[in-house]
Short mmCIF file of C-alpha atoms and ligand atoms in Angstrom, two decimals:
data_model
loop_
_atom_site.label_atom_id
_atom_site.label_comp_id
_atom_site.label_asym_id
_atom_site.label_seq_id
_atom_site.Cartn_x
_atom_site.Cartn_y
_atom_site.Cartn_z
CA MET A 1 104.58 -70.94 54.30
CA SER A 2 103.19 -67.89 55.71
CA THR A 3 99.62 -68.02 56.65
CA LYS A 4 99.54 -64.58 58.00
CA LEU A 5 101.26 -61.22 57.48
CA SER A 6 103.36 -59.61 59.94
CA VAL A 7 100.92 -57.41 61.19
CA GLU A 8 102.12 -54.30 63.25
CA LYS A 9 100.34 -53.30 66.06
CA LYS A 10 96.89 -52.72 65.97
CA GLY A 11 96.49 -54.45 62.90
CA PHE A 12 97.83 -52.58 60.09
CA PHE A 13 98.46 -53.85 56.83
CA GLY A 14 100.76 -51.35 55.24
CA GLU A 15 98.94 -48.40 55.67
CA PHE A 16 95.54 -50.22 55.46
CA GLY A 17 93.38 -51.22 58.40
CA GLY A 18 93.89 -49.82 61.97
CA GLN A 19 91.51 -48.92 64.38
CA TYR A 20 89.84 -45.23 63.71
CA VAL A 21 87.11 -45.27 66.19
CA PRO A 22 85.65 -43.05 69.00
CA PRO A 23 87.30 -43.50 72.53
CA GLU A 24 83.94 -45.07 73.70
CA LEU A 25 84.41 -48.07 71.19
CA GLU A 26 88.22 -48.67 71.69
CA ALA A 27 87.55 -50.39 75.06
CA SER A 28 85.28 -52.69 73.57
CA LEU A 29 87.54 -53.29 70.57
CA ASN A 30 90.57 -53.88 73.01
CA HIS A 31 88.68 -56.43 75.17
CA VAL A 32 88.16 -58.31 72.00
CA ALA A 33 91.74 -58.15 71.01
CA GLU A 34 93.11 -59.00 74.27
CA ALA A 35 90.60 -62.28 74.49
CA TYR A 36 91.78 -63.15 71.03
CA GLU A 37 95.45 -63.12 71.66
CA GLU A 38 94.97 -65.86 74.31
CA LEU A 39 92.33 -67.98 72.58
CA ARG A 40 94.06 -68.23 69.24
CA SER A 41 96.89 -70.09 70.83
CA ASP A 42 94.94 -71.86 73.29
CA PRO A 43 94.72 -75.70 72.04
CA SER A 44 91.45 -76.45 73.81
CA PHE A 45 89.54 -73.44 71.91
CA GLN A 46 91.20 -74.81 68.68
CA ASP A 47 89.78 -78.23 69.52
CA GLU A 48 86.33 -77.23 70.40
CA LEU A 49 86.17 -75.01 66.91
CA GLY A 50 87.54 -78.07 65.23
CA TYR A 51 85.07 -80.20 66.45
CA TYR A 52 82.07 -77.97 65.61
CA LEU A 53 83.61 -77.28 62.04
CA ARG A 54 83.88 -80.74 61.61
CA GLU A 55 80.80 -82.53 63.42
CA TYR A 56 78.41 -79.51 62.87
CA SER A 57 79.15 -77.89 59.80
CA GLY A 58 80.64 -80.91 57.99
CA ARG A 59 84.09 -79.78 57.39
CA PRO A 60 86.44 -80.59 55.40
CA THR A 61 84.60 -79.26 52.51
CA PRO A 62 85.70 -81.07 49.05
CA LEU A 63 87.60 -79.83 46.48
CA TYR A 64 85.96 -80.75 43.49
CA HIS A 65 87.61 -81.46 40.09
CA ALA A 66 84.71 -79.93 37.80
CA GLU A 67 85.84 -81.82 34.87
CA ARG A 68 82.86 -81.29 32.53
CA LEU A 69 83.25 -77.55 33.15
CA SER A 70 87.17 -77.65 32.47
CA GLN A 71 86.52 -79.80 29.41
CA LYS A 72 83.88 -77.43 27.95
CA LEU A 73 86.25 -74.34 28.25
CA GLY A 74 89.09 -76.50 26.90
CA GLY A 75 92.09 -74.96 29.02
CA ALA A 76 92.74 -75.09 32.70
CA GLN A 77 91.35 -77.67 35.09
CA ILE A 78 89.09 -76.23 37.38
CA PHE A 79 88.45 -77.32 41.17
CA LEU A 80 85.61 -75.97 43.01
CA LYS A 81 86.09 -75.52 46.81
CA ARG A 82 82.71 -76.47 47.86
CA GLU A 83 81.89 -73.96 50.65
CA ASP A 84 78.33 -74.10 49.79
CA LEU A 85 78.25 -77.37 51.25
CA ASN A 86 78.77 -76.17 54.85
CA HIS A 87 75.97 -76.12 57.19
CA THR A 88 73.49 -73.12 56.47
CA GLY A 89 74.92 -73.06 52.86
CA SER A 90 78.20 -70.62 52.65
CA HIS A 91 81.50 -70.06 54.31
CA LYS A 92 79.99 -67.55 56.79
CA ILE A 93 79.33 -70.37 59.31
CA ASN A 94 83.42 -70.73 59.80
CA ASN A 95 83.66 -67.31 60.97
CA VAL A 96 80.38 -67.47 63.09
CA LEU A 97 81.03 -70.33 64.88
CA GLY A 98 84.65 -69.11 65.72
CA GLN A 99 83.44 -65.79 66.97
CA ALA A 100 80.37 -67.30 69.10
CA LEU A 101 82.71 -69.90 70.84
CA MET A 102 84.79 -66.90 71.60
CA ALA A 103 81.95 -65.04 73.12
CA LYS A 104 81.17 -68.10 75.06
CA ARG A 105 84.78 -68.72 76.48
CA MET A 106 84.62 -64.78 77.33
CA GLY A 107 81.44 -64.96 79.50
CA ALA A 108 79.26 -62.95 77.09
CA LYS A 109 75.40 -63.47 77.89
CA ARG A 110 74.38 -61.87 74.80
CA VAL A 111 75.40 -61.82 71.39
CA ILE A 112 74.87 -59.10 68.50
CA ALA A 113 75.46 -58.71 64.98
CA GLU A 114 74.48 -56.62 62.02
CA THR A 115 73.04 -57.94 58.93
CA GLY A 116 72.43 -56.71 55.00
CA ALA A 117 70.53 -59.24 53.17
CA GLY A 118 70.29 -61.42 56.13
CA GLN A 119 72.78 -64.23 55.16
CA HIS A 120 75.30 -63.26 58.33
CA GLY A 121 72.12 -62.80 60.54
CA VAL A 122 71.04 -66.26 59.82
CA ALA A 123 74.66 -67.97 60.26
CA THR A 124 75.00 -65.81 63.75
CA ALA A 125 71.40 -66.90 64.74
CA THR A 126 72.32 -70.43 63.91
CA ALA A 127 75.38 -70.41 66.25
CA CYS A 128 73.60 -69.12 69.09
CA ALA A 129 70.67 -71.46 69.07
CA LEU A 130 73.52 -74.28 69.20
CA LEU A 131 75.32 -72.74 71.94
CA ASP A 132 72.39 -71.44 73.56
CA MET A 133 73.23 -67.83 73.76
CA GLU A 134 70.86 -64.80 73.56
CA CYS A 135 70.93 -63.27 70.16
CA VAL A 136 70.04 -59.87 68.74
CA VAL A 137 70.57 -58.96 64.94
CA TYR A 138 70.27 -55.28 63.71
CA MET A 139 68.88 -55.11 60.34
CA GLY A 140 67.80 -51.86 58.20
CA ALA A 141 64.20 -51.91 58.03
CA HIS A 142 64.31 -51.66 54.33
CA ASP A 143 66.63 -54.55 54.07
CA ALA A 144 64.17 -56.37 56.65
CA ASP A 145 61.04 -55.80 54.18
CA ARG A 146 62.72 -57.23 51.23
CA GLN A 147 64.31 -60.27 53.05
CA ARG A 148 61.16 -61.25 54.94
CA LEU A 149 61.86 -64.91 54.73
CA ASN A 150 65.41 -64.44 56.52
CA VAL A 151 63.78 -62.35 59.18
CA PHE A 152 61.61 -65.54 59.64
CA ARG A 153 64.56 -67.72 59.65
CA MET A 154 66.55 -65.86 62.64
CA GLU A 155 63.18 -65.36 64.53
CA LEU A 156 62.81 -69.34 64.44
CA LEU A 157 66.20 -69.93 65.56
CA GLY A 158 65.39 -67.61 68.50
CA ALA A 159 66.96 -64.49 67.84
CA LYS A 160 65.67 -61.03 67.96
CA VAL A 161 65.54 -58.86 64.78
CA VAL A 162 65.87 -55.24 65.70
CA ARG A 163 64.57 -52.99 62.72
CA VAL A 164 66.77 -49.94 62.19
CA THR A 165 64.72 -47.15 60.89
CA THR A 166 67.41 -44.57 60.81
CA GLY A 167 68.84 -43.09 57.72
CA GLY A 168 68.71 -45.27 54.52
CA GLN A 169 67.60 -48.12 56.37
CA ARG A 170 70.09 -50.44 55.25
CA LEU A 171 73.43 -52.23 56.11
CA LYS A 172 75.28 -49.20 56.95
CA GLU A 173 72.53 -47.98 59.81
CA ALA A 174 72.57 -51.58 60.85
CA VAL A 175 76.19 -51.65 61.42
CA ASP A 176 76.01 -48.27 63.46
CA ALA A 177 73.22 -49.43 65.66
CA ALA A 178 75.36 -52.77 66.33
CA LEU A 179 78.18 -50.57 67.21
CA GLU A 180 76.56 -48.27 69.35
CA ASP A 181 75.09 -51.37 71.35
CA PHE A 182 78.45 -52.93 71.45
CA ALA A 183 80.34 -49.47 72.89
CA GLN A 184 77.45 -49.26 75.94
CA ASN A 185 77.38 -53.00 76.43
CA TYR A 186 80.87 -54.70 75.63
CA ARG A 187 81.25 -56.15 79.19
CA THR A 188 78.23 -58.57 78.83
CA THR A 189 77.84 -58.74 74.96
CA PHE A 190 79.89 -59.74 72.10
CA TYR A 191 79.81 -58.02 68.63
CA VAL A 192 80.17 -61.05 66.04
CA LEU A 193 81.18 -59.18 62.94
CA GLY A 194 80.43 -60.80 59.34
CA SER A 195 83.34 -60.23 57.18
CA ALA A 196 87.01 -59.34 57.17
CA VAL A 197 86.55 -55.73 57.60
CA GLY A 198 86.19 -53.46 60.37
CA PRO A 199 88.71 -51.96 62.98
CA TYR A 200 91.17 -54.23 64.43
CA PRO A 201 90.86 -56.79 65.74
CA TYR A 202 88.29 -58.11 63.71
CA PRO A 203 90.01 -58.43 59.95
CA ASP A 204 92.77 -60.53 61.81
CA ILE A 205 89.96 -62.63 63.45
CA VAL A 206 87.91 -63.35 60.40
CA ARG A 207 90.83 -64.04 58.34
CA ASP A 208 92.06 -66.44 60.81
CA PHE A 209 88.71 -68.02 61.07
CA GLN A 210 87.93 -68.42 57.29
CA SER A 211 91.78 -69.33 56.79
CA VAL A 212 90.48 -73.11 57.25
CA ILE A 213 89.28 -72.85 53.43
CA GLY A 214 92.83 -71.93 52.24
CA ARG A 215 94.74 -74.49 54.61
CA GLU A 216 92.32 -77.40 53.22
CA ALA A 217 92.66 -76.29 49.75
CA ARG A 218 96.29 -76.10 49.93
CA ALA A 219 96.51 -79.54 51.08
CA GLN A 220 93.86 -81.38 48.94
CA ILE A 221 95.48 -79.88 45.69
CA LEU A 222 98.75 -81.06 46.60
CA GLU A 223 97.30 -84.47 47.32
CA LYS A 224 95.19 -84.56 43.95
CA THR A 225 97.74 -82.75 41.62
CA GLY A 226 101.05 -83.16 43.45
CA LYS A 227 101.65 -79.45 43.01
CA LEU A 228 100.38 -75.98 44.20
CA PRO A 229 97.76 -74.46 41.72
CA ASP A 230 98.33 -71.56 39.16
CA TYR A 231 95.64 -69.40 40.32
CA LEU A 232 93.10 -68.87 43.07
CA VAL A 233 89.76 -67.15 42.37
CA ALA A 234 87.33 -65.66 44.62
CA CYS A 235 84.43 -63.33 44.68
CA VAL A 236 85.16 -60.08 47.17
CA GLY A 237 82.61 -58.34 49.09
CA GLY A 238 84.07 -57.43 52.39
CA GLY A 239 86.69 -60.04 51.23
CA SER A 240 86.47 -63.12 54.10
CA ASN A 241 85.85 -66.09 51.66
CA ALA A 242 88.87 -64.67 49.47
CA ILE A 243 91.18 -63.58 52.20
CA GLY A 244 90.24 -67.20 53.69
CA LEU A 245 91.40 -68.96 50.49
CA PHE A 246 94.23 -66.61 49.51
CA ALA A 247 96.08 -65.99 53.06
CA PRO A 248 97.52 -69.71 53.35
CA PHE A 249 99.10 -69.21 49.93
CA TYR A 250 100.55 -65.81 50.65
CA GLY A 251 104.12 -66.84 50.91
CA ASP A 252 103.85 -69.20 47.72
CA SER A 253 104.62 -66.47 45.19
CA GLU A 254 104.26 -68.77 42.11
CA VAL A 255 100.36 -69.00 43.02
CA ARG A 256 98.21 -66.07 41.35
CA MET A 257 95.35 -64.52 43.16
CA VAL A 258 92.25 -62.90 41.64
CA GLY A 259 89.73 -61.24 43.72
CA CYS A 260 86.44 -60.72 41.52
CA GLU A 261 84.72 -57.58 42.39
CA PRO A 262 81.08 -56.84 41.57
CA GLY A 263 81.23 -54.60 38.36
CA GLY A 264 77.09 -54.22 38.70
CA THR A 265 75.68 -52.13 35.44
CA GLY A 266 78.83 -49.98 34.81
CA SER A 267 82.01 -48.21 35.95
CA ALA A 268 80.38 -44.81 37.04
CA LEU A 269 80.00 -44.13 40.94
CA GLY A 270 76.53 -46.07 42.25
CA GLN A 271 76.52 -48.58 39.43
CA ASN A 272 78.76 -51.15 41.16
CA ALA A 273 80.37 -52.14 44.27
CA ALA A 274 84.32 -52.68 43.16
CA ALA A 275 86.01 -50.61 45.82
CA LEU A 276 89.41 -52.20 44.80
CA THR A 277 88.96 -51.26 41.25
CA TYR A 278 87.35 -48.00 41.32
CA GLY A 279 87.77 -47.17 44.90
CA VAL A 280 90.20 -44.58 46.76
CA PRO A 281 92.27 -45.00 50.25
CA ALA A 282 89.78 -43.85 52.51
CA ILE A 283 88.55 -44.22 56.22
CA ILE A 284 85.27 -45.70 56.54
CA HIS A 285 83.66 -47.82 59.48
CA GLY A 286 86.87 -47.29 61.49
CA PHE A 287 89.54 -48.63 59.32
CA LYS A 288 91.34 -47.79 56.39
CA CYS A 289 90.87 -49.22 52.93
CA TYR A 290 90.06 -48.60 49.34
CA ALA A 291 86.45 -47.52 49.30
CA LEU A 292 83.88 -45.73 46.97
CA ILE A 293 83.34 -42.17 48.00
CA GLY A 294 81.04 -39.98 47.06
CA GLU A 295 81.40 -36.10 46.62
CA ASP A 296 80.52 -35.43 50.25
CA GLY A 297 83.41 -37.68 51.20
CA THR A 298 81.04 -40.28 52.94
CA PRO A 299 80.72 -44.21 51.85
CA ALA A 300 78.73 -43.88 48.19
CA PRO A 301 75.75 -46.02 47.57
CA THR A 302 76.64 -49.27 45.56
CA THR A 303 74.69 -51.65 43.37
CA SER A 304 75.20 -55.54 42.96
CA ILE A 305 73.02 -58.29 41.55
CA ALA A 306 74.40 -59.99 44.49
CA ALA A 307 73.42 -58.76 47.91
CA GLY A 308 76.32 -60.04 49.82
CA LEU A 309 78.61 -58.26 47.68
CA ASP A 310 77.03 -54.84 47.71
CA TYR A 311 79.38 -52.94 50.42
CA PRO A 312 81.35 -49.88 49.55
CA GLY A 313 84.61 -51.07 50.66
CA ALA A 314 87.03 -53.88 50.82
CA GLY A 315 88.76 -55.45 53.87
CA PRO A 316 92.55 -53.92 54.81
CA GLU A 317 94.45 -57.08 53.89
CA HIS A 318 92.92 -57.04 50.27
CA SER A 319 93.54 -53.32 50.06
CA PHE A 320 97.25 -54.11 50.68
CA TYR A 321 97.25 -57.02 48.47
CA ARG A 322 96.23 -54.79 45.80
CA ALA A 323 98.54 -51.53 46.61
CA THR A 324 101.23 -54.14 46.71
CA GLY A 325 100.58 -56.25 43.81
CA ARG A 326 100.18 -59.51 45.54
CA ALA A 327 96.59 -60.26 44.04
CA GLU A 328 94.49 -58.90 41.25
CA TYR A 329 91.43 -57.40 41.22
CA VAL A 330 88.71 -57.65 38.30
CA THR A 331 85.14 -56.97 37.95
CA VAL A 332 82.39 -59.17 36.91
CA SER A 333 79.32 -57.47 35.68
CA ASP A 334 75.68 -58.46 36.56
CA GLU A 335 75.28 -59.99 33.26
CA GLU A 336 78.28 -62.19 33.47
CA ALA A 337 77.54 -63.25 37.03
CA LEU A 338 73.97 -64.19 35.80
CA ASP A 339 75.44 -66.15 32.94
CA ALA A 340 78.20 -67.95 35.08
CA PHE A 341 75.27 -69.05 37.63
CA GLN A 342 73.37 -70.75 34.68
CA VAL A 343 76.80 -72.18 33.02
CA LEU A 344 78.05 -74.00 36.32
CA THR A 345 74.33 -75.23 36.99
CA LYS A 346 74.14 -76.97 33.69
CA ALA A 347 77.79 -78.04 33.43
CA GLU A 348 77.97 -79.59 36.69
CA GLY A 349 74.55 -79.59 38.42
CA ILE A 350 75.97 -77.09 40.95
CA ILE A 351 73.82 -74.03 41.88
CA PRO A 352 76.20 -71.16 42.75
CA ALA A 353 75.34 -68.29 44.95
CA LEU A 354 75.13 -65.19 42.83
CA GLU A 355 78.07 -63.78 45.03
CA SER A 356 80.07 -66.84 44.08
CA ALA A 357 78.85 -66.90 40.54
CA HIS A 358 81.29 -63.62 39.99
CA ALA A 359 84.11 -65.85 40.89
CA VAL A 360 83.03 -68.45 38.31
CA ALA A 361 82.45 -65.94 35.76
CA HIS A 362 86.13 -64.85 35.80
CA ALA A 363 87.20 -68.84 35.92
CA LEU A 364 85.06 -69.01 32.50
CA LYS A 365 87.08 -66.11 31.14
CA LEU A 366 90.60 -67.17 32.39
CA ALA A 367 90.54 -70.98 31.79
CA PRO A 368 90.39 -71.11 27.94
CA LYS A 369 93.72 -69.10 27.78
CA LEU A 370 95.74 -71.45 30.25
CA ALA A 371 96.93 -74.77 29.34
CA LYS A 372 95.18 -78.26 30.01
CA ASN A 373 97.84 -78.85 32.98
CA GLN A 374 97.43 -75.69 34.51
CA VAL A 375 95.29 -75.38 37.79
CA VAL A 376 92.40 -73.02 38.97
CA ILE A 377 90.76 -73.06 42.19
CA VAL A 378 87.76 -71.26 42.63
CA ASN A 379 85.99 -70.72 45.69
CA LEU A 380 82.62 -71.61 45.81
CA SER A 381 81.38 -69.55 48.76
CA GLY A 382 77.90 -70.47 48.83
CA ARG A 383 74.95 -72.10 47.44
CA GLY A 384 72.38 -70.60 44.83
CA ASP A 385 69.20 -71.72 46.67
CA LYS A 386 68.54 -68.42 48.15
CA ASP A 387 68.76 -66.79 44.78
CA ALA A 388 66.62 -68.90 42.75
CA ASP A 389 63.66 -66.60 43.00
CA GLN A 390 65.69 -63.45 42.18
CA VAL A 391 67.16 -65.53 39.18
CA LEU A 392 63.85 -66.39 38.01
CA GLN A 393 62.45 -62.86 38.23
CA LEU A 394 65.49 -61.74 36.14
CA LEU A 395 65.01 -64.28 33.41
CA LYS A 396 61.51 -64.79 33.21
CA GLY A 397 60.66 -60.75 34.05
C1 LIG B 1 78.21 -62.76 52.33
C2 LIG B 1 78.67 -63.71 51.21
C3 LIG B 1 79.74 -63.13 50.39
C4 LIG B 1 80.50 -62.02 50.71
O1 LIG B 1 81.34 -61.94 51.65
P1 LIG B 1 82.85 -61.85 51.76
O2 LIG B 1 83.06 -61.46 53.19
O3 LIG B 1 83.32 -60.92 50.86
O4 LIG B 1 83.18 -63.37 51.41
C5 LIG B 1 80.32 -64.14 49.21
N1 LIG B 1 79.68 -65.27 49.07
C6 LIG B 1 78.52 -65.57 49.78
C7 LIG B 1 78.03 -66.99 49.51
C8 LIG B 1 78.06 -64.79 50.87
O5 LIG B 1 77.00 -65.53 51.65
#
């Protein structure tokens, strides 16, 4: 079993990945890369991370056999990897705890992060409260206005939220502001990046910290069924929960992997955020990946019912899986995700995040076509409490 691709220098996955950044950022990234090289094989670091994942976040998360849903669909057996049961309600904490502990080991006094809808910001602020570190979260002013409750959560946790008022005042501008801070202050500041994207070494670091999902799921399904699963299904925004599930199965060629992209309201540019389906290879935000690019050559505006999937690119490792055919990527529309959100809630009493509902929606289509003894593992990346208000507006007008 291989948990990791053989990565060439500076994090290339085939032609994807790399480190396309201005010289002033290279030093900051290399500083992180060097520290990570040491820490990844340091047993005391891995023990400490294991301790917090277990005692603080509640790992291992269950691999739950959704029997009623499976029966209703009349085909394959569906198992849910319950990342929604993590502390703070999603898989994001796996990565954030890992990076915050790295920051501590590296002697950083300050942690910074970017956030769009606020989920990654809240997870980072949580880890900083736990580890008693100063935390600054960059957030587009437009997003901060829409997500006032998450801004308040971060402040309660002791973080400072910086409203970014340049450009479109969204995630893109928040990333730019965080990178600028990082380039200037890397000797004292650690940048906690939220998904398996960005320049080397971040996609490797995030993949490794999220791979706990796939390692657990692999052992759990072998114990429950005595065989490997037929399919793995996960939603893809930047791609961290999906690569965390997929990577430990990379070498198991009989296991098929499906990444579910946000199909939004249609296939035209601007109507979705499905970079691996509709995008082209391009360099954005310091790395090469499939990306949705506008006529002016810059990342195009995107839309999705799920804020956490609303990103114009996808991680370099997914781009490589897509180019080589190791994984398949499909789109799920806003409407299908909204429907799956309700189907799972009623069938199993589990309210999924709208992001995770994209993976559930694909499983609803896939399972009936398969035999009863086949197995589909769906990554339930997060819980849907955060989305209840939005869904109420959508359903009741
Ligand atoms: C942020 C988020 C995602 C998308 O991020 P990935 O890096 O693609 O995993 C998916 N699900 C939930 C619940 C999230 O909060």
